[in-house]
PDB file of C-alpha atoms in Angstrom:
ATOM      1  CA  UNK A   1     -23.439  15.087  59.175  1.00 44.00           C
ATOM      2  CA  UNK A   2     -26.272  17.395  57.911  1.00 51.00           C
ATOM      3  CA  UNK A   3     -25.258  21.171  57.571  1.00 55.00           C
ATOM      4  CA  UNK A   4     -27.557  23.571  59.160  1.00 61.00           C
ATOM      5  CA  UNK A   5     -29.533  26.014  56.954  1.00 62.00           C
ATOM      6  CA  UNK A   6     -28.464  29.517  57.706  1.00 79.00           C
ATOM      7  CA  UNK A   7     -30.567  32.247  56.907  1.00 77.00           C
ATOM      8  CA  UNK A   8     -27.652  33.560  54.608  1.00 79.00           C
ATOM      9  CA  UNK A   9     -27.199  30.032  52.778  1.00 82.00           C
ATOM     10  CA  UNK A  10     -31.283  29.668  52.147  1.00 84.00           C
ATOM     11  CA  UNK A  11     -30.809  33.077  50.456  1.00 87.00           C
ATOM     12  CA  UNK A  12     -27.843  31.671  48.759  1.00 86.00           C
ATOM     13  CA  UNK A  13     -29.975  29.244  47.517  1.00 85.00           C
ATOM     14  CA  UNK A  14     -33.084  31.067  46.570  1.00 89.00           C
ATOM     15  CA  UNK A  15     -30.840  33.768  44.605  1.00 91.00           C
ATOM     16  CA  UNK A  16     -29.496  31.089  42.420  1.00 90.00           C
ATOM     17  CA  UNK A  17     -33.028  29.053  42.194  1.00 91.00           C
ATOM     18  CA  UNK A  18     -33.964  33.039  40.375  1.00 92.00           C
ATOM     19  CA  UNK A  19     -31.082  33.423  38.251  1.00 92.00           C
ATOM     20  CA  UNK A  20     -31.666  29.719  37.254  1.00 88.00           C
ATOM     21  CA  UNK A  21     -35.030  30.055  36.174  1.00 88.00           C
ATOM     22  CA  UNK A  22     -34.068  34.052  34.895  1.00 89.00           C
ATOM     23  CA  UNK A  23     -31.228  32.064  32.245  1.00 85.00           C
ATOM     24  CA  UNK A  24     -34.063  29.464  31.470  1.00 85.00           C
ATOM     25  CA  UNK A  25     -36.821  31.952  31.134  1.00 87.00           C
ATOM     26  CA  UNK A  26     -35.296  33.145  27.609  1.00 85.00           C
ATOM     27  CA  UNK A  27     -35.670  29.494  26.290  1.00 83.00           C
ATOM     28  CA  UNK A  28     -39.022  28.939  27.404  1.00 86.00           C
ATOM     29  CA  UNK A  29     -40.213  31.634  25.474  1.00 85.00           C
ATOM     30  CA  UNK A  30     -38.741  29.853  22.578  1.00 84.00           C
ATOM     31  CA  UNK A  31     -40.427  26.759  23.338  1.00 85.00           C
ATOM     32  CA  UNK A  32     -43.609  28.660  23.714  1.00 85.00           C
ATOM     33  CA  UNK A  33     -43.694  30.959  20.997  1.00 82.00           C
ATOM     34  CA  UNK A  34     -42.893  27.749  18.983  1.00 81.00           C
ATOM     35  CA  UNK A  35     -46.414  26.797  19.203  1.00 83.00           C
ATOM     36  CA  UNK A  36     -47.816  29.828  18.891  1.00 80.00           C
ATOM     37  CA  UNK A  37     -50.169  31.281  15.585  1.00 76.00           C
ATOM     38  CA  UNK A  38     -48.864  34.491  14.113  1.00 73.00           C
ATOM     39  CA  UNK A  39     -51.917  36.780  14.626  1.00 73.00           C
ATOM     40  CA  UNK A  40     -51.168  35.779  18.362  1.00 75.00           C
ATOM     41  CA  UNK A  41     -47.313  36.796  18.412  1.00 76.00           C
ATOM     42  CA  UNK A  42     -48.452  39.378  16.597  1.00 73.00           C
ATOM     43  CA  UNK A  43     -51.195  40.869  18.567  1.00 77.00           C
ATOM     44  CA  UNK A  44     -49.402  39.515  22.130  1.00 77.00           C
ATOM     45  CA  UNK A  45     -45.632  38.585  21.238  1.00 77.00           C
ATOM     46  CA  UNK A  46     -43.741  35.735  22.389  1.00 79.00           C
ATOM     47  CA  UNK A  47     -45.138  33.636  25.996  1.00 80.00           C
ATOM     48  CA  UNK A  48     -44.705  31.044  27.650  1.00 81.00           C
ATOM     49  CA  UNK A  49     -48.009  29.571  27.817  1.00 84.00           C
ATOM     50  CA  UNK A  50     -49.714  30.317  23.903  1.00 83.00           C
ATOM     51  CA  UNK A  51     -53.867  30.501  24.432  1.00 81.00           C
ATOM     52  CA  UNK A  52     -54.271  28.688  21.534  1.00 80.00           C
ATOM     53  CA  UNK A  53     -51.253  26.176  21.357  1.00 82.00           C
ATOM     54  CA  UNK A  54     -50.819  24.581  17.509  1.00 79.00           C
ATOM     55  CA  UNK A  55     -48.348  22.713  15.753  1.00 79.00           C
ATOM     56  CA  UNK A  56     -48.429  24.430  12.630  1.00 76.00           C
ATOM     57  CA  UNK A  57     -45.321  25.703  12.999  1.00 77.00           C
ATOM     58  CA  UNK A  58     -43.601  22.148  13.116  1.00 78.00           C
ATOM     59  CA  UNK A  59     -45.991  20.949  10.675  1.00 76.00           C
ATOM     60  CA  UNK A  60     -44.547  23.290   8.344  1.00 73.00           C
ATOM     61  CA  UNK A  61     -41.201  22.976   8.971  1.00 71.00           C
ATOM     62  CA  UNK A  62     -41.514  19.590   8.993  1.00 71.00           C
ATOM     63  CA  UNK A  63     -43.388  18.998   6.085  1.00 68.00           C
ATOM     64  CA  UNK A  64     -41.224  17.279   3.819  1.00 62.00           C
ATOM     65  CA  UNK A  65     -40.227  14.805   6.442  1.00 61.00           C
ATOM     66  CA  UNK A  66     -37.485  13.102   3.870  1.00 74.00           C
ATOM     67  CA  UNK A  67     -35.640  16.385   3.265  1.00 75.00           C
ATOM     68  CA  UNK A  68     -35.517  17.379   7.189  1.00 77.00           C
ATOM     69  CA  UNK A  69     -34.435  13.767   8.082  1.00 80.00           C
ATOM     70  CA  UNK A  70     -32.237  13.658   5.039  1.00 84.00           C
ATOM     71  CA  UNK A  71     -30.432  17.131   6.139  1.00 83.00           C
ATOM     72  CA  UNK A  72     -30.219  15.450   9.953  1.00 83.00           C
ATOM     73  CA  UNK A  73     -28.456  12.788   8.403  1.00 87.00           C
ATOM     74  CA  UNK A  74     -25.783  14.756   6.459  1.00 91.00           C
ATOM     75  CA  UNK A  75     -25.486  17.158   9.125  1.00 89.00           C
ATOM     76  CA  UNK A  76     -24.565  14.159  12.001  1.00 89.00           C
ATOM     77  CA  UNK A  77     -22.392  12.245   9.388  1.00 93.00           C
ATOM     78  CA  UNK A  78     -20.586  15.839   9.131  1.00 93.00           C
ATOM     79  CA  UNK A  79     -20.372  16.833  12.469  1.00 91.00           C
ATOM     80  CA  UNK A  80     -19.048  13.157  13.773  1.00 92.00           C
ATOM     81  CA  UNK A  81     -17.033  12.455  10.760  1.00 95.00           C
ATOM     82  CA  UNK A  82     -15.445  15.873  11.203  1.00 94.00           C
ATOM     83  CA  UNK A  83     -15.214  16.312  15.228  1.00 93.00           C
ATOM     84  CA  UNK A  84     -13.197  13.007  14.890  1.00 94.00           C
ATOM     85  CA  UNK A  85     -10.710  14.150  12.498  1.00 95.00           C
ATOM     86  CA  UNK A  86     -10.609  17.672  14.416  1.00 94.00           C
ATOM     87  CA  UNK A  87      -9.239  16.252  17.246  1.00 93.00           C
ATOM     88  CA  UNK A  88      -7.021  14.017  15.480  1.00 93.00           C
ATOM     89  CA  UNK A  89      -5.451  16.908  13.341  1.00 94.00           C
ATOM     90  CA  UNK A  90      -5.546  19.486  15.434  1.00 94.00           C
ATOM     91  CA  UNK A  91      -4.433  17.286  18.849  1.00 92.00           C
ATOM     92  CA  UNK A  92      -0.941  15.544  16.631  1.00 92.00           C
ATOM     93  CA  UNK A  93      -0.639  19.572  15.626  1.00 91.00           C
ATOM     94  CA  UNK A  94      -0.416  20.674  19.416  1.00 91.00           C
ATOM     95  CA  UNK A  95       1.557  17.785  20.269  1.00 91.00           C
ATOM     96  CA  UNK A  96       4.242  18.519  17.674  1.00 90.00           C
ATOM     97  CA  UNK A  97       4.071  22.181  18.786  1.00 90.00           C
ATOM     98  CA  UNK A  98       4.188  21.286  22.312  1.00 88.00           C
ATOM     99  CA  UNK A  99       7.638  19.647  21.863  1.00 85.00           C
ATOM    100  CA  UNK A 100       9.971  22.256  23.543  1.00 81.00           C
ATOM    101  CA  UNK A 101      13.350  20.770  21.832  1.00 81.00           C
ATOM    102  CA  UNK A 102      11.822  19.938  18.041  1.00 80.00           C
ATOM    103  CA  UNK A 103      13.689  21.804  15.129  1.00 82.00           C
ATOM    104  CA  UNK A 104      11.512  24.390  13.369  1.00 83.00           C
ATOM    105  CA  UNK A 105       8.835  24.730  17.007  1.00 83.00           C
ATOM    106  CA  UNK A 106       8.936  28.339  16.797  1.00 86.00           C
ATOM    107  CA  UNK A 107       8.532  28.196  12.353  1.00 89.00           C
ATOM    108  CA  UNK A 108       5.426  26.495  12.912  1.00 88.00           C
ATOM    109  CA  UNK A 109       4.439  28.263  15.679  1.00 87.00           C
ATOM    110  CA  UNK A 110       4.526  31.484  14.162  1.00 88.00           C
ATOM    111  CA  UNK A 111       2.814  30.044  10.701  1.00 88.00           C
ATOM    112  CA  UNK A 112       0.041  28.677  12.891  1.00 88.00           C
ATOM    113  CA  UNK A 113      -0.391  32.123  14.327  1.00 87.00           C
ATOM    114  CA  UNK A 114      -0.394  33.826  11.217  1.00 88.00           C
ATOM    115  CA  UNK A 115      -3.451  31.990  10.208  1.00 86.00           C
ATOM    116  CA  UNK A 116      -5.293  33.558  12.942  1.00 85.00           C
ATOM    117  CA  UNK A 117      -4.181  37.160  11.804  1.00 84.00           C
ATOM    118  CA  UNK A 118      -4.460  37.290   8.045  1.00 84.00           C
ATOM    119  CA  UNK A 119      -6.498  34.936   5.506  1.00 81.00           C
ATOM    120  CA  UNK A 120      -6.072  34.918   1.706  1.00 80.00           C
ATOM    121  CA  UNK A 121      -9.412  35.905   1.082  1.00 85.00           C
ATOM    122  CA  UNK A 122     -12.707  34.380  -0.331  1.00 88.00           C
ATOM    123  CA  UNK A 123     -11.619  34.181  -3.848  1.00 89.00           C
ATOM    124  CA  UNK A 124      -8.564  32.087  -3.295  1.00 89.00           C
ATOM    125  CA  UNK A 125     -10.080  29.959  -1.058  1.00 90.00           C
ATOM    126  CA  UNK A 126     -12.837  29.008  -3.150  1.00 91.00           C
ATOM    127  CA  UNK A 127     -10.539  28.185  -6.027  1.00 91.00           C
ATOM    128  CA  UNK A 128      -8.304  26.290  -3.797  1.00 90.00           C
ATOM    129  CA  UNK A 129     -11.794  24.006  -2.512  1.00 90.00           C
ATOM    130  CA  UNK A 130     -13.059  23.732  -6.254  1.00 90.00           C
ATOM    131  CA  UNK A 131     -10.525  23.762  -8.715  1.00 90.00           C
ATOM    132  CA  UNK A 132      -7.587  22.209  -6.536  1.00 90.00           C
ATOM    133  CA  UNK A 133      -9.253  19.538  -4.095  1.00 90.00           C
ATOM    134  CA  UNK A 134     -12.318  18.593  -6.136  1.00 90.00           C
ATOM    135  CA  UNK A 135     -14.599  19.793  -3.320  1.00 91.00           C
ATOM    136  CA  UNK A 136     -17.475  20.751  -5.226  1.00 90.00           C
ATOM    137  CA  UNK A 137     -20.661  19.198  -4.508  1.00 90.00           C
ATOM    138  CA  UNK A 138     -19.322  16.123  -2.215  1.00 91.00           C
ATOM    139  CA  UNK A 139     -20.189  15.043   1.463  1.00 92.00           C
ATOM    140  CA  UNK A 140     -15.987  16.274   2.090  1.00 93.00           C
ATOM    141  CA  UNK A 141     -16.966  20.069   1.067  1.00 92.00           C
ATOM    142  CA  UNK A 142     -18.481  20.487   4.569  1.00 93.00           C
ATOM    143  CA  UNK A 143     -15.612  18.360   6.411  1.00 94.00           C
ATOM    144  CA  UNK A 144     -12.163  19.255   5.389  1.00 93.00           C
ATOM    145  CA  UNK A 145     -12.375  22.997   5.385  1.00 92.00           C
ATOM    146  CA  UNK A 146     -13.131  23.273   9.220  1.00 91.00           C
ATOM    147  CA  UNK A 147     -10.592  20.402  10.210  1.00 93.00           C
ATOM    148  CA  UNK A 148      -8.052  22.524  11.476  1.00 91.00           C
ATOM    149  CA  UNK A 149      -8.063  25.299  13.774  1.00 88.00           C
ATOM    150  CA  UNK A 150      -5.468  27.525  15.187  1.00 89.00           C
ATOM    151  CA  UNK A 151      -7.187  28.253  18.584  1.00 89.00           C
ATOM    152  CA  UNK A 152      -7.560  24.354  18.829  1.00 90.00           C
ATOM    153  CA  UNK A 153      -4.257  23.943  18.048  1.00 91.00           C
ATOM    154  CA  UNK A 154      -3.115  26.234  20.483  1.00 90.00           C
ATOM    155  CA  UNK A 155      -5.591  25.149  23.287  1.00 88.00           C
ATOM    156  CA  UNK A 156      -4.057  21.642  22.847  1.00 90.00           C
ATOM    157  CA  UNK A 157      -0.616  22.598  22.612  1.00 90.00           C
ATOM    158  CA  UNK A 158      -0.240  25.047  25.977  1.00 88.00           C
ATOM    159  CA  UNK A 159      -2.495  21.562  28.116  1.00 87.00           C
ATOM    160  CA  UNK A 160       0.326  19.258  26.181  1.00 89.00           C
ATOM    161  CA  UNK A 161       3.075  21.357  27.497  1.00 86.00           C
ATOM    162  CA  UNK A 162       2.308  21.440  30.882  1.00 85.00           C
ATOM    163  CA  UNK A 163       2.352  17.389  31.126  1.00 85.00           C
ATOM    164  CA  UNK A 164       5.619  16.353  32.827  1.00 86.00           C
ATOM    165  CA  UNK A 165       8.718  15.698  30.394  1.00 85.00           C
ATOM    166  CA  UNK A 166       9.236  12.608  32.303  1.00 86.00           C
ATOM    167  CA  UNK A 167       6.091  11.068  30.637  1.00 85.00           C
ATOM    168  CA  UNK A 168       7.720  11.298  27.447  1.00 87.00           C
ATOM    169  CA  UNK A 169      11.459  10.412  28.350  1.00 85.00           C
ATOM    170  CA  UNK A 170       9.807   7.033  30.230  1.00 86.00           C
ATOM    171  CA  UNK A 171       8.119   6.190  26.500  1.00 86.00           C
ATOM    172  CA  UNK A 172      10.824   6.925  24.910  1.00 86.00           C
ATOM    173  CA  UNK A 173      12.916   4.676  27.106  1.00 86.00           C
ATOM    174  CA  UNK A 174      10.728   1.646  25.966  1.00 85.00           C
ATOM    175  CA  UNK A 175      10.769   2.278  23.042  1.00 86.00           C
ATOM    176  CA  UNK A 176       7.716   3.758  22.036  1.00 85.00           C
ATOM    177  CA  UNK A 177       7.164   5.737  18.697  1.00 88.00           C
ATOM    178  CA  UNK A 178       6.111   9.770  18.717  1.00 87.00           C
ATOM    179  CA  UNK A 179       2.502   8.166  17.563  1.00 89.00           C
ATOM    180  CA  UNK A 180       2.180   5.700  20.681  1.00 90.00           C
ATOM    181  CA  UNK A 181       3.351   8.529  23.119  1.00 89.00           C
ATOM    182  CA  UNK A 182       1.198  10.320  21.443  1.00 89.00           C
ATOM    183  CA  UNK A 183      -2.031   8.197  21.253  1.00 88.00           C
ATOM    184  CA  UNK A 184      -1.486   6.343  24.844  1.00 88.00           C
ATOM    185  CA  UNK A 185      -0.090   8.367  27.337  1.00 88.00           C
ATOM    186  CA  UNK A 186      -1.173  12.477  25.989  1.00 89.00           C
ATOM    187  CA  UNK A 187      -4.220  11.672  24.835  1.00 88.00           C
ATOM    188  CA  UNK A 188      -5.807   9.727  27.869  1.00 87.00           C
ATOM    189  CA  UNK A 189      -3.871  12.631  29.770  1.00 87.00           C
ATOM    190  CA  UNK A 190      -5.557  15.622  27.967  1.00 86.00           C
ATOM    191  CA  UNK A 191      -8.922  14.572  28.216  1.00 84.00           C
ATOM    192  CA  UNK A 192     -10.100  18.215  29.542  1.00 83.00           C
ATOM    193  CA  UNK A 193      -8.929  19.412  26.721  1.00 86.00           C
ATOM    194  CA  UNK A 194     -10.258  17.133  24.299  1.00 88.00           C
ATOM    195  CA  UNK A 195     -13.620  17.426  25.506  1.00 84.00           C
ATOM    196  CA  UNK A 196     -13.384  21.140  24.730  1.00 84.00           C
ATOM    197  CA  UNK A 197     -12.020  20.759  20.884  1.00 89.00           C
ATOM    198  CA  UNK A 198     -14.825  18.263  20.623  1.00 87.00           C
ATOM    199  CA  UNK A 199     -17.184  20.605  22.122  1.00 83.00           C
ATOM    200  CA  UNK A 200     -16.078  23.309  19.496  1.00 87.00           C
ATOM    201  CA  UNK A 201     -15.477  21.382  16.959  1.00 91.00           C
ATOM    202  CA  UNK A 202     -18.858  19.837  17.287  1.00 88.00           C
ATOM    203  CA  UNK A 203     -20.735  23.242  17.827  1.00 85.00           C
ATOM    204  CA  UNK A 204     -18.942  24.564  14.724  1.00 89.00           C
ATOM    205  CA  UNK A 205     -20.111  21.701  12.416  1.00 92.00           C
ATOM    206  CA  UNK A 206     -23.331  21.675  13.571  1.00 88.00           C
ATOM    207  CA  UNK A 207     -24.066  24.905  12.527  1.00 85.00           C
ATOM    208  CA  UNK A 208     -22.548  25.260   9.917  1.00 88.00           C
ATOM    209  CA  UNK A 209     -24.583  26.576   6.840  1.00 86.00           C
ATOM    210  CA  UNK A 210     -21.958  28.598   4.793  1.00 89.00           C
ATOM    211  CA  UNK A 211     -20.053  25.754   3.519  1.00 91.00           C
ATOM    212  CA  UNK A 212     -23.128  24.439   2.004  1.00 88.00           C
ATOM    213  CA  UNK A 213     -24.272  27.930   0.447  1.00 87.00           C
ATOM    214  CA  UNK A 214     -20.748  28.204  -1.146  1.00 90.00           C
ATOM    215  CA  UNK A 215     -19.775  25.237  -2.339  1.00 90.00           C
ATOM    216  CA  UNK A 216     -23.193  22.879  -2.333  1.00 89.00           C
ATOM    217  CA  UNK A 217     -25.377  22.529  -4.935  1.00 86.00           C
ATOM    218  CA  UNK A 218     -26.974  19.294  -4.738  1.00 84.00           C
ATOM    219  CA  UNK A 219     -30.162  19.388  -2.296  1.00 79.00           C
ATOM    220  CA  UNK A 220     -29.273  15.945  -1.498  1.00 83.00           C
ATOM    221  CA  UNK A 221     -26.631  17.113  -0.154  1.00 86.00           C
ATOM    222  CA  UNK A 222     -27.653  19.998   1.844  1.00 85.00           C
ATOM    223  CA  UNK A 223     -26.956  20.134   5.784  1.00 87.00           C
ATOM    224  CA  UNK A 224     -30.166  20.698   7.869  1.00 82.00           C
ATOM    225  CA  UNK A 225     -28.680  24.749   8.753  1.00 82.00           C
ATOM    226  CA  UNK A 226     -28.823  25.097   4.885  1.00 83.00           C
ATOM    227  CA  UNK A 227     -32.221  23.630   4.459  1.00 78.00           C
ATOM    228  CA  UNK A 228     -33.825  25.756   7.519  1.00 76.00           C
ATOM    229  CA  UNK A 229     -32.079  28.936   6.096  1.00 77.00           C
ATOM    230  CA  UNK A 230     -33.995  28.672   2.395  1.00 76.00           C
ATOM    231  CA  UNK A 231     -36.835  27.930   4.264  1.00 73.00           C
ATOM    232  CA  UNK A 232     -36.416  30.925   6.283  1.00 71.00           C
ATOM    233  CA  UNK A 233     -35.602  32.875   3.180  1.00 72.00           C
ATOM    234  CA  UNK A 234     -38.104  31.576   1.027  1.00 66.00           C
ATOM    235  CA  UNK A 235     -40.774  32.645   3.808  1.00 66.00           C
ATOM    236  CA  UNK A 236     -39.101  36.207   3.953  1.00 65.00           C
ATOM    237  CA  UNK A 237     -39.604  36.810   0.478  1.00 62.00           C
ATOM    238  CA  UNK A 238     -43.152  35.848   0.605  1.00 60.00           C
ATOM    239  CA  UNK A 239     -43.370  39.006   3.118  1.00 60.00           C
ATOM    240  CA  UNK A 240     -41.748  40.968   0.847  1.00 65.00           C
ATOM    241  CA  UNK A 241     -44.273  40.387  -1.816  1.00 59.00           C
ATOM    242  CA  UNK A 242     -47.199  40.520   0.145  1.00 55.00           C
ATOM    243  CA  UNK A 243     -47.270  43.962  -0.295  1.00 56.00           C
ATOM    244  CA  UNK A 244     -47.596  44.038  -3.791  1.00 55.00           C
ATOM    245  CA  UNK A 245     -50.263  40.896  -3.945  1.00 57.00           C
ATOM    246  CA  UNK A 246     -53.557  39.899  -2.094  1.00 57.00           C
ATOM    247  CA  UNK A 247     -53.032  36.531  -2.942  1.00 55.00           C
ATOM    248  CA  UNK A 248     -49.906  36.196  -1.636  1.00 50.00           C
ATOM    249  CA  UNK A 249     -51.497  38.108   1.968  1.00 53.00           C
ATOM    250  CA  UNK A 250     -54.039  35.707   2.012  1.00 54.00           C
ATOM    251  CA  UNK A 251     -51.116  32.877   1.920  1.00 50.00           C
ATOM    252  CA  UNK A 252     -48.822  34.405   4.665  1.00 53.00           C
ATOM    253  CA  UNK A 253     -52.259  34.692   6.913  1.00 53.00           C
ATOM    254  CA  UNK A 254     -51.786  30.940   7.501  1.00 54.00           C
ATOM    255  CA  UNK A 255     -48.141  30.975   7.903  1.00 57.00           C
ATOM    256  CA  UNK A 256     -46.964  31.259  11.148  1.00 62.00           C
ATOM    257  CA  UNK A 257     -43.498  33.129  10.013  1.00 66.00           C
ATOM    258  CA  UNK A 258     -42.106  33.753  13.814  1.00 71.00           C
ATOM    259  CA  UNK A 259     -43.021  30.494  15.164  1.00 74.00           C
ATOM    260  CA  UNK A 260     -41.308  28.451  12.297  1.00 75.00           C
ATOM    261  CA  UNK A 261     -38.131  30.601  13.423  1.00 75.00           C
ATOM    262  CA  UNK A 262     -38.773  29.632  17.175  1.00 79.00           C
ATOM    263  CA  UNK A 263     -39.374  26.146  15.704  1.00 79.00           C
ATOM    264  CA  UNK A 264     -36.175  25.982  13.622  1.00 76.00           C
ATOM    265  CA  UNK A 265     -34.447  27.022  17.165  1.00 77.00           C
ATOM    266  CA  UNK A 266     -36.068  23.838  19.040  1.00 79.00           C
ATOM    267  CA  UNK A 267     -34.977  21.773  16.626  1.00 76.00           C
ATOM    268  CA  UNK A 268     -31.559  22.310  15.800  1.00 75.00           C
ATOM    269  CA  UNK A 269     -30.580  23.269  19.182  1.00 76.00           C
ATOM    270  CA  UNK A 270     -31.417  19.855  20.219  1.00 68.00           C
ATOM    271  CA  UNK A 271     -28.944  17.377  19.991  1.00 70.00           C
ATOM    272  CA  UNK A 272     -26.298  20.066  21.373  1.00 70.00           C
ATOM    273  CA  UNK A 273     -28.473  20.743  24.560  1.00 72.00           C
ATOM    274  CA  UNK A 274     -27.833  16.729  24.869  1.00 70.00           C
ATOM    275  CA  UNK A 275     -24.212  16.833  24.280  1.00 67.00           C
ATOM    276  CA  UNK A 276     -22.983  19.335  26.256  1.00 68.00           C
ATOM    277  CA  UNK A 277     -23.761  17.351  29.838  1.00 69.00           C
ATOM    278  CA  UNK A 278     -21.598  15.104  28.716  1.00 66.00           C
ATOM    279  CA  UNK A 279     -18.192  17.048  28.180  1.00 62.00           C
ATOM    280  CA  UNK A 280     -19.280  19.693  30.577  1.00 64.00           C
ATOM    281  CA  UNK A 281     -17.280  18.146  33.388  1.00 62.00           C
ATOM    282  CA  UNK A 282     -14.198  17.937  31.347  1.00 59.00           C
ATOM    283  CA  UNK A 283     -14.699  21.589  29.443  1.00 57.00           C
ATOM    284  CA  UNK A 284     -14.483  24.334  32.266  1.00 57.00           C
ATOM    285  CA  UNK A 285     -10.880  22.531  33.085  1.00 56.00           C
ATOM    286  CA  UNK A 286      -9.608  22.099  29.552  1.00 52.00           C
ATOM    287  CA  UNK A 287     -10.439  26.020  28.381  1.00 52.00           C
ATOM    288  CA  UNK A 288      -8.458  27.604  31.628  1.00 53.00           C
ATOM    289  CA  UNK A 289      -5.752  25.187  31.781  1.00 52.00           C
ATOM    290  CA  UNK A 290      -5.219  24.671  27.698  1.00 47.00           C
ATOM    291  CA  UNK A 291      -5.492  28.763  27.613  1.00 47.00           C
ATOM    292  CA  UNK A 292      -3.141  29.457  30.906  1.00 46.00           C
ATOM    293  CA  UNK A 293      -0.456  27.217  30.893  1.00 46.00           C
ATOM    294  CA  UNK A 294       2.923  27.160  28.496  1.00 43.00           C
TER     295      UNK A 294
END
């Protein structure tokens, strides 16, 4: 049976049509300005619709097609290889935790929450990465050091806890291991909550460019954040020094410096706009419930 349409639910309607297109307004400038030259942003700013649309930006940014693809390839080896072991870590971490009569719970709990009050500092933590696990310059560098996460820990933990004890007494009656319970009846169970760490997780990795700056030296290994960021800086410095040389104004005439940033946006945002559809059904339930309960 069709609904009638009120006059108060067409407004309904049109006032969320508006703050649709008011949210999507900000990222159609980016698209726009994207393709824009820079005596035009300069002259008009950022629109929409460019008069003079051109693909210099992208041609520029995408100029040395092997490095970009190259840093697209590290960066999605990174970001699945370490979303994976994310969850894995950080969801046997929450289960442990979320074990009300295991000796030591509230030891671990408490060391877990430490971590997200203090740090040891830079310093240490460099030394620890190079001079104790051999990070230096390998694919792992930009892996293990974001594997675990207190707040993941935590989100897991407090949706693990609120899962009935009788799910774990009936495995435990058959004979199943911690690991099994773990890996067949939790994890199918805290699939909200999944989605979000793998959401995070995901987001985190992706952008991710300080791991790279600090402990990367190898261009072949480079993530695509790192790469876009020299670029970025490299074109910043040329600004700098364009007011000391006429050559190097003449140079930065035919560089579109905004639109490579509005570029850079378009393309690393990318594969994130497509991934959040997916665990957006799941995500809204696992943050509340994984932050609420326990």
């Amino acid at each position: 049976m069709k609904e009638k349409l009120t006059v108060g639910r067409i407004l309904v309607h049109v006032f969320v049509i508006v703050f649709a297109f008011i949210c999507l307004y900000p990222f159609l400038m980016v698209i726009g300005g994207s393709f824009m030259t820079q005596s035009e942003v300069t002259l008009e700013g950022f629109k929409v619709f460019p008069k003079n649309p051109t693909l210099a930006s992208y041609k520029m940014l995408l100029g040395n097609g092997n490095l970009i693809l190259n840093g697209y390839k590290i960066t999605l080896f990174v970001t699945t290889v370490g979303t994976f072991l994310a969850v894995v870590v950080n969801g046997m971490m929450g289960y442990v935790l979320s074990r009300r009569h295991m000796a030591g719970r509230r030891i671990l709990n408490l060391y877990v929450l430490l971590t997200m009050l203090f740090s040891g500092g830079m310093v240490p933590w460099y030394m620890i990465c190079t001079k104790y696990l051999h990070l230096q310059n390998t694919i792992w560098a930009l892996i293990i050091p974001s594997i675990v996460g207190a707040w993941n820990i935590y989100l897991i933990r407090n949706y693990f806890s609120g899962i009935p004890e009788e799910l774990w007494e009936s495995g435990k009656l058959d004979g199943a291991s911690e690991f099994t319970i773990f890996s067949r009846i939790y994890l199918p169970l805290g699939k909200p909550v999944i989605a979000t760490v793998v959401l995070f997780a995901a987001l985190g990795y992706w952008n991710d460019w300080w791991l790279g700056l600090m402990l990367i030296d190898r261009t072949e290994l480079q993530p695509l954040q790192m790469l876009l960021r020299t670029m970025m800086s490299n074109i910043q410095f040329l600004q700098t020094m364009s007011q000391q040389s006429a050559e190097v104004q003449q140079l930065l005439a035919s560089v579109p410096g905004d639109g490579v940033k509005m570029a850079m946006v378009i393309v690393t945002t990318g594969p994130i706009i497509l991934l959040y559809p997916i665990v957006q059904k799941y995500f809204m339930k696992g943050i509340m419930v994984g932050a609420v309960k326990g």
